[in-house]
CSV table of C-alpha atoms in Angstrom, one decimal:
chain,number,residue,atom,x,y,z
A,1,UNK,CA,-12.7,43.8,-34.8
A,2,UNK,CA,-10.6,41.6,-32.9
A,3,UNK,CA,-7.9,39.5,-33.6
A,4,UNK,CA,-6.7,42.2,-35.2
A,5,UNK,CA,-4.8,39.3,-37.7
A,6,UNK,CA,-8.3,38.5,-39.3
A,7,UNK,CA,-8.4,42.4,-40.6
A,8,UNK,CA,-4.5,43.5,-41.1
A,9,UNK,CA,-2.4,41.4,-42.7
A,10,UNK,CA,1.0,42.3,-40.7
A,11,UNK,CA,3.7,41.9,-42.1
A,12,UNK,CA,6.5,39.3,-41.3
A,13,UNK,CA,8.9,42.4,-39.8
A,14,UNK,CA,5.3,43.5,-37.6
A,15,UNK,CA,4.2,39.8,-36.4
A,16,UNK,CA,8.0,39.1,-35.5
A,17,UNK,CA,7.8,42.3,-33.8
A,18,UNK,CA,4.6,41.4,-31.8
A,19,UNK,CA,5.7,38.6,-31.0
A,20,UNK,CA,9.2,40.3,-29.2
A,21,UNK,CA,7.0,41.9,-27.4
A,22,UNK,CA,4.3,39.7,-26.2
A,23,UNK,CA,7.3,37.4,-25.5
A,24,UNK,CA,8.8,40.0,-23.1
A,25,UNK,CA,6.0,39.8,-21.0
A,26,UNK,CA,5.3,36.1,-21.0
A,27,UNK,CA,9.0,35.9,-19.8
A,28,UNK,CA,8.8,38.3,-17.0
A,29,UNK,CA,5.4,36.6,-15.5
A,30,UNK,CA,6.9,33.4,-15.8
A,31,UNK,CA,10.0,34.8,-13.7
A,32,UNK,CA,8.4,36.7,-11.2
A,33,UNK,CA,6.6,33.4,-11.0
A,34,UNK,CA,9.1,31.5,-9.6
A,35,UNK,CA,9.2,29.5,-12.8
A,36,UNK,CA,12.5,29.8,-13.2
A,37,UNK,CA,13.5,27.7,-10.5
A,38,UNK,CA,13.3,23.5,-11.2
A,39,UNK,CA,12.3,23.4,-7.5
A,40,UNK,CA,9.8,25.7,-7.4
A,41,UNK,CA,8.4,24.3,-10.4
A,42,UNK,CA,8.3,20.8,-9.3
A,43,UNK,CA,7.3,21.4,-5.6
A,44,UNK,CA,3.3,21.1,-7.2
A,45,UNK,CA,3.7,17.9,-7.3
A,46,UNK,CA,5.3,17.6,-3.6
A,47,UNK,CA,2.2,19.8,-2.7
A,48,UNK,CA,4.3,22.1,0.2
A,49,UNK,CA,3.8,25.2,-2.7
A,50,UNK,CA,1.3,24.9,-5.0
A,51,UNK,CA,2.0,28.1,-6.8
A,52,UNK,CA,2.4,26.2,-10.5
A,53,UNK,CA,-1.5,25.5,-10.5
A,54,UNK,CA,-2.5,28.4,-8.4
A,55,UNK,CA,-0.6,31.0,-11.8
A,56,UNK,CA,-1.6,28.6,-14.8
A,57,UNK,CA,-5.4,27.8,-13.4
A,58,UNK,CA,-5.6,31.9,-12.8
A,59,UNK,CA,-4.2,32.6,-16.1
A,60,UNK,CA,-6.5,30.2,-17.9
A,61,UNK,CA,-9.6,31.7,-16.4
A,62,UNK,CA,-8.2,35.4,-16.6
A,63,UNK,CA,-7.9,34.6,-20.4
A,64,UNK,CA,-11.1,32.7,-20.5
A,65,UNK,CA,-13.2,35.5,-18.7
A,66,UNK,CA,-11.4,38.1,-20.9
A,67,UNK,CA,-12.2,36.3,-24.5
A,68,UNK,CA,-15.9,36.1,-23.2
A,69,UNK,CA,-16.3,39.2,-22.5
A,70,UNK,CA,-14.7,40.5,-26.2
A,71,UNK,CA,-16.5,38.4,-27.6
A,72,UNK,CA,-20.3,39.2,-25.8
A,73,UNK,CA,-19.5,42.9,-26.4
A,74,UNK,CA,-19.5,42.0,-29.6
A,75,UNK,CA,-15.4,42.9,-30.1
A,76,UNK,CA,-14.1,39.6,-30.5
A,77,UNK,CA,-14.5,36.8,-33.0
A,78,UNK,CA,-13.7,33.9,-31.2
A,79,UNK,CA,-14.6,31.8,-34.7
A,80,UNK,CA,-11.7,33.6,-35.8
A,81,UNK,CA,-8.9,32.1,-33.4
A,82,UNK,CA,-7.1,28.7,-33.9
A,83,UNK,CA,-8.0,25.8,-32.4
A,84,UNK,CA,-5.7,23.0,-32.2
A,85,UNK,CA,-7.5,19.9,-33.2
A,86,UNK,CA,-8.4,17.3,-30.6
A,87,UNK,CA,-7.2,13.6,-30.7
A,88,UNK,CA,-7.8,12.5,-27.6
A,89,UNK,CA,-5.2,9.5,-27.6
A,90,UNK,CA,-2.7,11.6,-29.1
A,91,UNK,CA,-3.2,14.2,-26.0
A,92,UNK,CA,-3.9,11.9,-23.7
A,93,UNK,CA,-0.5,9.9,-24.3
A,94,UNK,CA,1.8,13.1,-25.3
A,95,UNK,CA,0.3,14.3,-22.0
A,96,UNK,CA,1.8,11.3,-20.0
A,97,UNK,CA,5.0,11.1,-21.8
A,98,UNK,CA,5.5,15.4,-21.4
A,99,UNK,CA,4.7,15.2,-17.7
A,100,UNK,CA,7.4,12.3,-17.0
A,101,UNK,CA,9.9,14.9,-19.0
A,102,UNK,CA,8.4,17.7,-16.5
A,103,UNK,CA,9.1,15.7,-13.4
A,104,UNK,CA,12.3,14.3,-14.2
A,105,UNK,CA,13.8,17.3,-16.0
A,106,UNK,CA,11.9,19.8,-13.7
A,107,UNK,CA,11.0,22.3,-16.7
A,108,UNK,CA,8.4,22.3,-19.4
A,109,UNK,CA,9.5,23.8,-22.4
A,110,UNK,CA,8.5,27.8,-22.0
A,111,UNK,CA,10.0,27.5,-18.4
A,112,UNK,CA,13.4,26.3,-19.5
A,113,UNK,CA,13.8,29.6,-21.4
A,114,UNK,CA,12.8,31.4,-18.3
A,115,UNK,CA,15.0,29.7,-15.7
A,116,UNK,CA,18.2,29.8,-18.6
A,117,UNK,CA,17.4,33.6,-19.1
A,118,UNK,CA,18.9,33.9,-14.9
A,119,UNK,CA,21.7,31.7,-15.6
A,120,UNK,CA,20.4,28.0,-14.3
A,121,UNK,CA,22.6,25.5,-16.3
A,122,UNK,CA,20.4,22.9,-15.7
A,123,UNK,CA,17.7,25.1,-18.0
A,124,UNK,CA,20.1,24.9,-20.8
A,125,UNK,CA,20.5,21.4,-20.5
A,126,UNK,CA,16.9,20.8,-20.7
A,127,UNK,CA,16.4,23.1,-23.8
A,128,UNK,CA,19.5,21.4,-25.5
A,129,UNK,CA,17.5,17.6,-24.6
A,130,UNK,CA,14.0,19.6,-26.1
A,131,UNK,CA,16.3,20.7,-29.1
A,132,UNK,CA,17.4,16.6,-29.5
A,133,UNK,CA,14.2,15.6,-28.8
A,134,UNK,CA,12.3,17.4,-31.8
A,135,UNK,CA,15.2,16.4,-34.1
A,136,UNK,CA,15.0,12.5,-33.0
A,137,UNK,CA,11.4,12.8,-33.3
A,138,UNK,CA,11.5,14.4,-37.0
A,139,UNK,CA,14.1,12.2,-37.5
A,140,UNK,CA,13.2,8.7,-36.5
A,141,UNK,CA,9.5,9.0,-36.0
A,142,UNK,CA,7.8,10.3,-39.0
A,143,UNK,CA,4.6,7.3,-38.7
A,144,UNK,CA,3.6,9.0,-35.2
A,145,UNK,CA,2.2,12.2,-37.2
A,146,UNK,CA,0.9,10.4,-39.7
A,147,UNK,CA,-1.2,7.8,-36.9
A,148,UNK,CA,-2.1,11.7,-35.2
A,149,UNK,CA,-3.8,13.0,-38.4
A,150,UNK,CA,-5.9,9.9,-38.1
A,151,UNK,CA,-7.3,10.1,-35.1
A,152,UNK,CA,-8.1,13.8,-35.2
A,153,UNK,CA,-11.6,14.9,-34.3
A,154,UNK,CA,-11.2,18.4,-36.0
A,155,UNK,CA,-12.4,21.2,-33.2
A,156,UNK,CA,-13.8,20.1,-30.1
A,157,UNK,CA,-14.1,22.4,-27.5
A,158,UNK,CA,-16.5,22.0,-24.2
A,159,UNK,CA,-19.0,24.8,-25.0
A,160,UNK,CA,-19.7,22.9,-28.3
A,161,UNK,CA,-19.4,19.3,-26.8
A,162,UNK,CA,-22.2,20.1,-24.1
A,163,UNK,CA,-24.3,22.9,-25.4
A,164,UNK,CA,-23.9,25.2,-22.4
A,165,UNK,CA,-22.4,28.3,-23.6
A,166,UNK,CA,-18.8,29.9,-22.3
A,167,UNK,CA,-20.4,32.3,-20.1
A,168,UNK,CA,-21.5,29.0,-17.6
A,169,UNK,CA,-18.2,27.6,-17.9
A,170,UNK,CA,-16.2,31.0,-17.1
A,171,UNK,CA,-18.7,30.6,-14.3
A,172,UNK,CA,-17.7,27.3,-12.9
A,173,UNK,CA,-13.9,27.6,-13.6
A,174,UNK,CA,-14.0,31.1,-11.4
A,175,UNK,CA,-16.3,28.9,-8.5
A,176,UNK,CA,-13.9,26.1,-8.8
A,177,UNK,CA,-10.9,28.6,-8.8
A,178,UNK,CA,-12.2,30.1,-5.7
A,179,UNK,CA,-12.5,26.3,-3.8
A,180,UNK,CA,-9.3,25.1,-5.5
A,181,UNK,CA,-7.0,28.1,-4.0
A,182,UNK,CA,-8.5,27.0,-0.7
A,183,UNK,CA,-8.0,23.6,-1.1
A,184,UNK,CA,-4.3,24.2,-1.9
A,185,UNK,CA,-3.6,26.6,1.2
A,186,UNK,CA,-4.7,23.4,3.0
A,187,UNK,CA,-2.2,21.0,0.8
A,188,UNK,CA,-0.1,23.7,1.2
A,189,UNK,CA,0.0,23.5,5.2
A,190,UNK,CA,-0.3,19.7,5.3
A,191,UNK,CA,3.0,19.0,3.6
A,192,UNK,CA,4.9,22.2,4.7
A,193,UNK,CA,7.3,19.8,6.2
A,194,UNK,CA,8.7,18.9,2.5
A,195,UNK,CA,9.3,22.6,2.4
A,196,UNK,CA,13.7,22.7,2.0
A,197,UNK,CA,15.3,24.5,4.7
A,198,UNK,CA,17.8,25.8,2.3
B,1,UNK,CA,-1.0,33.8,1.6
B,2,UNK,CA,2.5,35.3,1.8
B,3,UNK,CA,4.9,33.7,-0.5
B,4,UNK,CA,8.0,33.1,1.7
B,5,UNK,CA,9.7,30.6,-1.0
B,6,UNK,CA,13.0,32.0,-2.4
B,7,UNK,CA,14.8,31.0,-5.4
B,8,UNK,CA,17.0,28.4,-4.8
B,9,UNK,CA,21.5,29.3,-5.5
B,10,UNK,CA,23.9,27.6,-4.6
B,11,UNK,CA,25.2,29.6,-0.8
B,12,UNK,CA,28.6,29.7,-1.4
B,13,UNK,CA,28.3,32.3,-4.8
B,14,UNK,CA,26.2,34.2,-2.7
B,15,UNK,CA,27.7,38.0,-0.9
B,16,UNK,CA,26.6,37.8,2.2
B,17,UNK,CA,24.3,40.6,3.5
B,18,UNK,CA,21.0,41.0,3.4
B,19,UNK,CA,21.1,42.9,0.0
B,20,UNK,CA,22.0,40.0,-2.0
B,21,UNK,CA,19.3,37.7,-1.0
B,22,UNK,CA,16.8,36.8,-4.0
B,23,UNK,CA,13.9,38.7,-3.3
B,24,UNK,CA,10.4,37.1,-3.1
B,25,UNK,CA,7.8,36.0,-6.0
B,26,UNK,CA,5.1,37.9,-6.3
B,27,UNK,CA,1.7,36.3,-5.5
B,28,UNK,CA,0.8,33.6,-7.3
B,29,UNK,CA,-3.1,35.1,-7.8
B,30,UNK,CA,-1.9,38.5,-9.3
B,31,UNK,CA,1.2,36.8,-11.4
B,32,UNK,CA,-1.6,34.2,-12.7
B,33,UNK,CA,-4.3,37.1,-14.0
B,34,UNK,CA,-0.9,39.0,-15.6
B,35,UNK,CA,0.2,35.9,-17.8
B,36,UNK,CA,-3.5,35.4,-18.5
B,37,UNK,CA,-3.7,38.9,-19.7
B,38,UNK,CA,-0.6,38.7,-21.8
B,39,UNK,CA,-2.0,35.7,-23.5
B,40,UNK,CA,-5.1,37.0,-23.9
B,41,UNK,CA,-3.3,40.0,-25.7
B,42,UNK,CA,-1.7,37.2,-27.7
B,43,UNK,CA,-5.1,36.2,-28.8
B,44,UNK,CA,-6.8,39.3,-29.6
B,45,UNK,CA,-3.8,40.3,-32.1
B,46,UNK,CA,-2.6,37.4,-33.4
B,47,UNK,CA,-5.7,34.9,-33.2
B,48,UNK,CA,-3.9,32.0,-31.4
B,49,UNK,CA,-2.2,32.0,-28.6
B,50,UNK,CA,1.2,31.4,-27.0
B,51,UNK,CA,3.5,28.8,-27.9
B,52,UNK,CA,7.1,27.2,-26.9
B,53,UNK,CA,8.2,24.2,-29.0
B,54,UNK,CA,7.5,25.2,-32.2
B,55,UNK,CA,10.6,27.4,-31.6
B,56,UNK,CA,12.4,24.0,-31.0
B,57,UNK,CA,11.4,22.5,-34.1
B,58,UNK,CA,12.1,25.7,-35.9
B,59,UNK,CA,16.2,25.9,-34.5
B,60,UNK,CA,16.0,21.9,-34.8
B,61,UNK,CA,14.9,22.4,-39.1
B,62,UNK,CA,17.3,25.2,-39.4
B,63,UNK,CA,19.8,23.4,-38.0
B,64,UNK,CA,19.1,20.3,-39.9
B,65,UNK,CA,18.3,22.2,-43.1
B,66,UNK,CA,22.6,23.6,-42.4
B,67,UNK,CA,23.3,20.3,-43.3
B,68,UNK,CA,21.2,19.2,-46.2
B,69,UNK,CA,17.5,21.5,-47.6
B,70,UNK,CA,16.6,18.9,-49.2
B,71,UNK,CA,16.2,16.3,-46.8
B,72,UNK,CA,15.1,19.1,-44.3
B,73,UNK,CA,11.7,19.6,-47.5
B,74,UNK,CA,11.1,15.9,-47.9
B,75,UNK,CA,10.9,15.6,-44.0
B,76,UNK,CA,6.9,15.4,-42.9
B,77,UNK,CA,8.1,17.1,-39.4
B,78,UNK,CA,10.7,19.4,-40.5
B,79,UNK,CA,9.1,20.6,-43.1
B,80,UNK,CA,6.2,22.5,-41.6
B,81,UNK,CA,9.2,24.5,-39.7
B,82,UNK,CA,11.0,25.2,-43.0
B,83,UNK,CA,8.9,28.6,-43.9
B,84,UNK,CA,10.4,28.9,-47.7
B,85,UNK,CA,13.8,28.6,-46.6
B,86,UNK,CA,14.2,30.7,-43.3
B,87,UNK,CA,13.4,28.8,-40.2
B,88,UNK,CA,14.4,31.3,-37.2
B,89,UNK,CA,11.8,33.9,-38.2
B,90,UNK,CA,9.4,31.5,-36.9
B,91,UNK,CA,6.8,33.7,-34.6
B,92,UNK,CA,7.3,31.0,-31.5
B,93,UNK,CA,11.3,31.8,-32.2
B,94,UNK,CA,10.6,35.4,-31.4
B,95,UNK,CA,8.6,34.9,-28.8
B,96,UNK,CA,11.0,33.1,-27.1
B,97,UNK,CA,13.7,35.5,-27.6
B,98,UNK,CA,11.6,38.1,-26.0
B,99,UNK,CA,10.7,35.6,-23.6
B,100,UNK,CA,14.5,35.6,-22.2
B,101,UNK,CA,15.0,39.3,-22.1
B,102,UNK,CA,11.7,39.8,-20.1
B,103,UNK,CA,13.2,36.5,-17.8
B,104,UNK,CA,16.2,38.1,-17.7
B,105,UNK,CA,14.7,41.8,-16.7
B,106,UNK,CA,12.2,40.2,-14.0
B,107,UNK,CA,15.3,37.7,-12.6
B,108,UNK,CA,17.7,40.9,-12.6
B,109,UNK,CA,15.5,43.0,-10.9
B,110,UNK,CA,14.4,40.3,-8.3
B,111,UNK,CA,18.2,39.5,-7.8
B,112,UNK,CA,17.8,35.9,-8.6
B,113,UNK,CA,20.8,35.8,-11.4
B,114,UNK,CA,22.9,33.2,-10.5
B,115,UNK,CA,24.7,30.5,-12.5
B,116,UNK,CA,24.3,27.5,-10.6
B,117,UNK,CA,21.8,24.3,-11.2
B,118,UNK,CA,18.9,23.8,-9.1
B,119,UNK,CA,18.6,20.6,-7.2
B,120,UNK,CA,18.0,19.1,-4.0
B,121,UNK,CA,20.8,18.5,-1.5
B,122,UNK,CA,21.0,14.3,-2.0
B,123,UNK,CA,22.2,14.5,-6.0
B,124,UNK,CA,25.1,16.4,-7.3
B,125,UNK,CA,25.2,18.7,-10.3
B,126,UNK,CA,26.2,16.4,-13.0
B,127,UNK,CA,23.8,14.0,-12.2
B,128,UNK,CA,20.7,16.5,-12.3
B,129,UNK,CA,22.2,18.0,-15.4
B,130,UNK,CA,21.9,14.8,-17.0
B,131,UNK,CA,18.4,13.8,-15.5
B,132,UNK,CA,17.7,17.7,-17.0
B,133,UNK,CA,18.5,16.5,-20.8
B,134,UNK,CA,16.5,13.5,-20.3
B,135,UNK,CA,13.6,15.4,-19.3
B,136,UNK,CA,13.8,18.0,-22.2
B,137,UNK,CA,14.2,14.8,-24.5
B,138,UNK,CA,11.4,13.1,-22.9
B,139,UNK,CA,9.4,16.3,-22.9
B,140,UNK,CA,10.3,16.8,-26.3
B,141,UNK,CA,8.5,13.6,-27.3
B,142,UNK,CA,5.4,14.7,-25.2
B,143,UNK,CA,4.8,17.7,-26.7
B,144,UNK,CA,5.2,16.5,-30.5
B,145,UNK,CA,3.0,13.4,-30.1
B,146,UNK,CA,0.2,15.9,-28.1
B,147,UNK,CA,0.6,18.7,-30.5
B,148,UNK,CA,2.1,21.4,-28.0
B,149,UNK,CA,3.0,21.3,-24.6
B,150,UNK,CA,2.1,23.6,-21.3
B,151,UNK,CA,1.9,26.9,-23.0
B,152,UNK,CA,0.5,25.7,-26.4
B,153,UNK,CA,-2.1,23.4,-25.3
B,154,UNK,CA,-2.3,23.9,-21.3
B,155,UNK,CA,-2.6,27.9,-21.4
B,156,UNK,CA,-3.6,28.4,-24.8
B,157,UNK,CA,-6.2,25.5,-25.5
B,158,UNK,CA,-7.7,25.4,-22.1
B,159,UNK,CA,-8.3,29.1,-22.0
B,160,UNK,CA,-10.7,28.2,-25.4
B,161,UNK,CA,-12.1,25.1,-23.2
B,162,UNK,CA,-10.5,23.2,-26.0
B,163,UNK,CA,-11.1,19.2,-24.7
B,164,UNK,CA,-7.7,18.1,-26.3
B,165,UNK,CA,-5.9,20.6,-23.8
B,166,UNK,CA,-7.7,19.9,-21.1
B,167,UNK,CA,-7.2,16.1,-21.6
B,168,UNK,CA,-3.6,17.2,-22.5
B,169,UNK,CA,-3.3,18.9,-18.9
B,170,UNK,CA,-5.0,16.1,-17.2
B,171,UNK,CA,-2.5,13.8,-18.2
B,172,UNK,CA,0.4,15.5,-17.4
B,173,UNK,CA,-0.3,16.1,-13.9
B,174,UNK,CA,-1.0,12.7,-13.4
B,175,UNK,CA,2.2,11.4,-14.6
B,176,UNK,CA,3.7,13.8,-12.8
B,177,UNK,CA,2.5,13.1,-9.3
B,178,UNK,CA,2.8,9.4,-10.4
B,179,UNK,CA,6.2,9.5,-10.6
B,180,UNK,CA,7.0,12.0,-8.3
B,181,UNK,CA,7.8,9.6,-5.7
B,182,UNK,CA,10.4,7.8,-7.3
B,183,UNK,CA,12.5,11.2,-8.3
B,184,UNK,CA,11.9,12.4,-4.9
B,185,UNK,CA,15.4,12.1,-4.6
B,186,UNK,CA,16.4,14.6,-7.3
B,187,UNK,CA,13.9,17.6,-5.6
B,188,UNK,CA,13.4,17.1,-1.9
């Protein structure tokens, strides 16, 4: 029965191991990509190459589809996997804040590895302004986690908000998929022009 | 569509010859369903998924706890990075690190290894290597106040239609194509 963590207990040598691994091939997607390069990464929002939406919205509902289908054939215990509580302010106003970072430093925190992997000095000096970042915020901010535990909700996820099971929403994300990636070939021809020439 | 973009380096490192030009990304589509795959292998053996600044907080604790334990235990934020005592085998660390070699492998292989920093042509390098540690700073704060950032709560949560990702993700797009305009300078 899957995950296979709520029947083995791995050990810490294992999971670290697993991880390695998994991590290897988050890294290569995330090259191959293009989400190595600032430029490429920020061009989404420049809309001449929509490419950052086109991977993450494909990934989503690849993974979505696939924990579905575990789950329906009865392989997967999706009761057993983590859910990170919801607080809507708290993601709602991390969200802001992380996407000024994104924009202005051009990575998000998984890309910066990616894109300092293949050299880009600008990478590192993201990942060294992440590294400050969590220590100013441990630091200096202690009262923000405490406000965040209050205005959790506990698990909240669509299928149990609304009632209609995953299966309907794998649905709709793989129609909406389907009319996005058109939609961005369009964006994508519109604003060509932004496209650099070098 | 075909995917003509090439990684950006700086011409002057580059040989010339056909040879050494960065080769293109793959398809967006099929690079997409791999990454969901990997995270959905993620999932099925560890029970949650993929992750990026916890391995942050865990060097930042360590690093912190080099200095003084103590006040690395009594610290609300540090201390859920502490595990007993030994911060880098943290499972987001790990991932990481495998994250650069597989970076490294798919960069090598795609010939896009190049030291240089990735800009547009109107700043120069200093400049967009300080506007680069601002962002990670800025991002920093982002993620901790939302409880993950673009893997963590983007990938991860919104794969589980979790509504705090998808609130997360919302968000983030739209101040990023708010204040795309104004940093035009630093990309186009």
């Amino acid at each position: 029965m899957l995950p296979l963590s709520s029947t083995i207990e791995f050990s810490t040598v294992a999971s670290l191991v697993i991880a390695l691994l998994l991590g290897v091939g988050f890294g290569f997607c995330l090259e191959r990509a293009g989400f190595g390069s600032a430029r490429k990464l920020t061009a989404v929002f420049y809309l001449y190459d929509m490419a950052v939406v086109k991977v993450m919205f494909t990934a989503i509902v690849t993974a979505m589809a696939g924990l579905f289908v575990l789950s329906a054939l009865g392989w997967m215990d999706l009761s057993e996997l983590y859910i990170e509580p919801t607080n809507l302010a708290a993601q709602a106003l991390g969200g802001l804040v992380f996407g000024a970072g994104f924009i202005v430093g051009g990575y998000c925190p998984g890309t910066s590895i990616a894109a300092l992997a293949t050299g880009r000095k600008d990478a590192m000096a993201f990942a060294l302004g992440m590294l400050v970042g969590v220590t100013v915020f441990a630091e200096f901010t202690p009262g923000i986690e405490d406000w965040i535990k209050q205005g959790s909700l506990g698990e909240m996820t669509l299928p149990g908000l609304t009632g209609i099971g995953m299966g309907w929403w794998v649905l709709a994300f793989v129609a909406f998929l389907a009319f996005a990636g058109w939609g961005m070939g369009r964006l994508e021809q519109n604003f060509a022009r932004l496209r650099p020439a070098h | 569509m075909v995917q003509t973009f090439v990684a950006q380096v700086s011409p002057a490192r580059e040989v010339p010859g056909i040879r050494s030009l960065p080769h293109p990304y793959w398809n967006p589509y099929l690079t997409g369903f791999l990454l969901g795959l990997v995270l959905l292998l993620t999932y099925a053996a560890t029970g949650r998924g993929l992750g990026a600044t916890a391995a942050f907080s865990a060097v930042s604790a360590w690093l912190v706890g080099l200095v003084s334990s103590a006040h690395v235990e009594a610290n609300l934020v540090h201390a859920r990075y502490w595990n007993e005592g030994a911060p880098l085998l943290s499972w987001t660390l790990f991932l990481l690190a495998g994250a650069v070699l597989g970076a490294f492998v798919s960069g090598w292989q795609g010939r896009r290894l190049a030291l240089t920093v990735e800009r547009g042509p109107a700043i120069d390098d200093n400049t967009r290597l300080m506007l680069a540690f601002a962002g990670g700073f800025v991002a920093a704060f982002g993620a901790k106040i939302a409880k993950g950032c673009t893997s963590g709560q983007a990938l991860t949560g919104g794969s589980m239609l979790n509504a705090g990702s998808l609130v997360f993700m919302l968000a983030v797009f739209a101040s990023a194509y708010a204040l795309a305009y104004f940093v035009r300078k630093e990309w186009l």
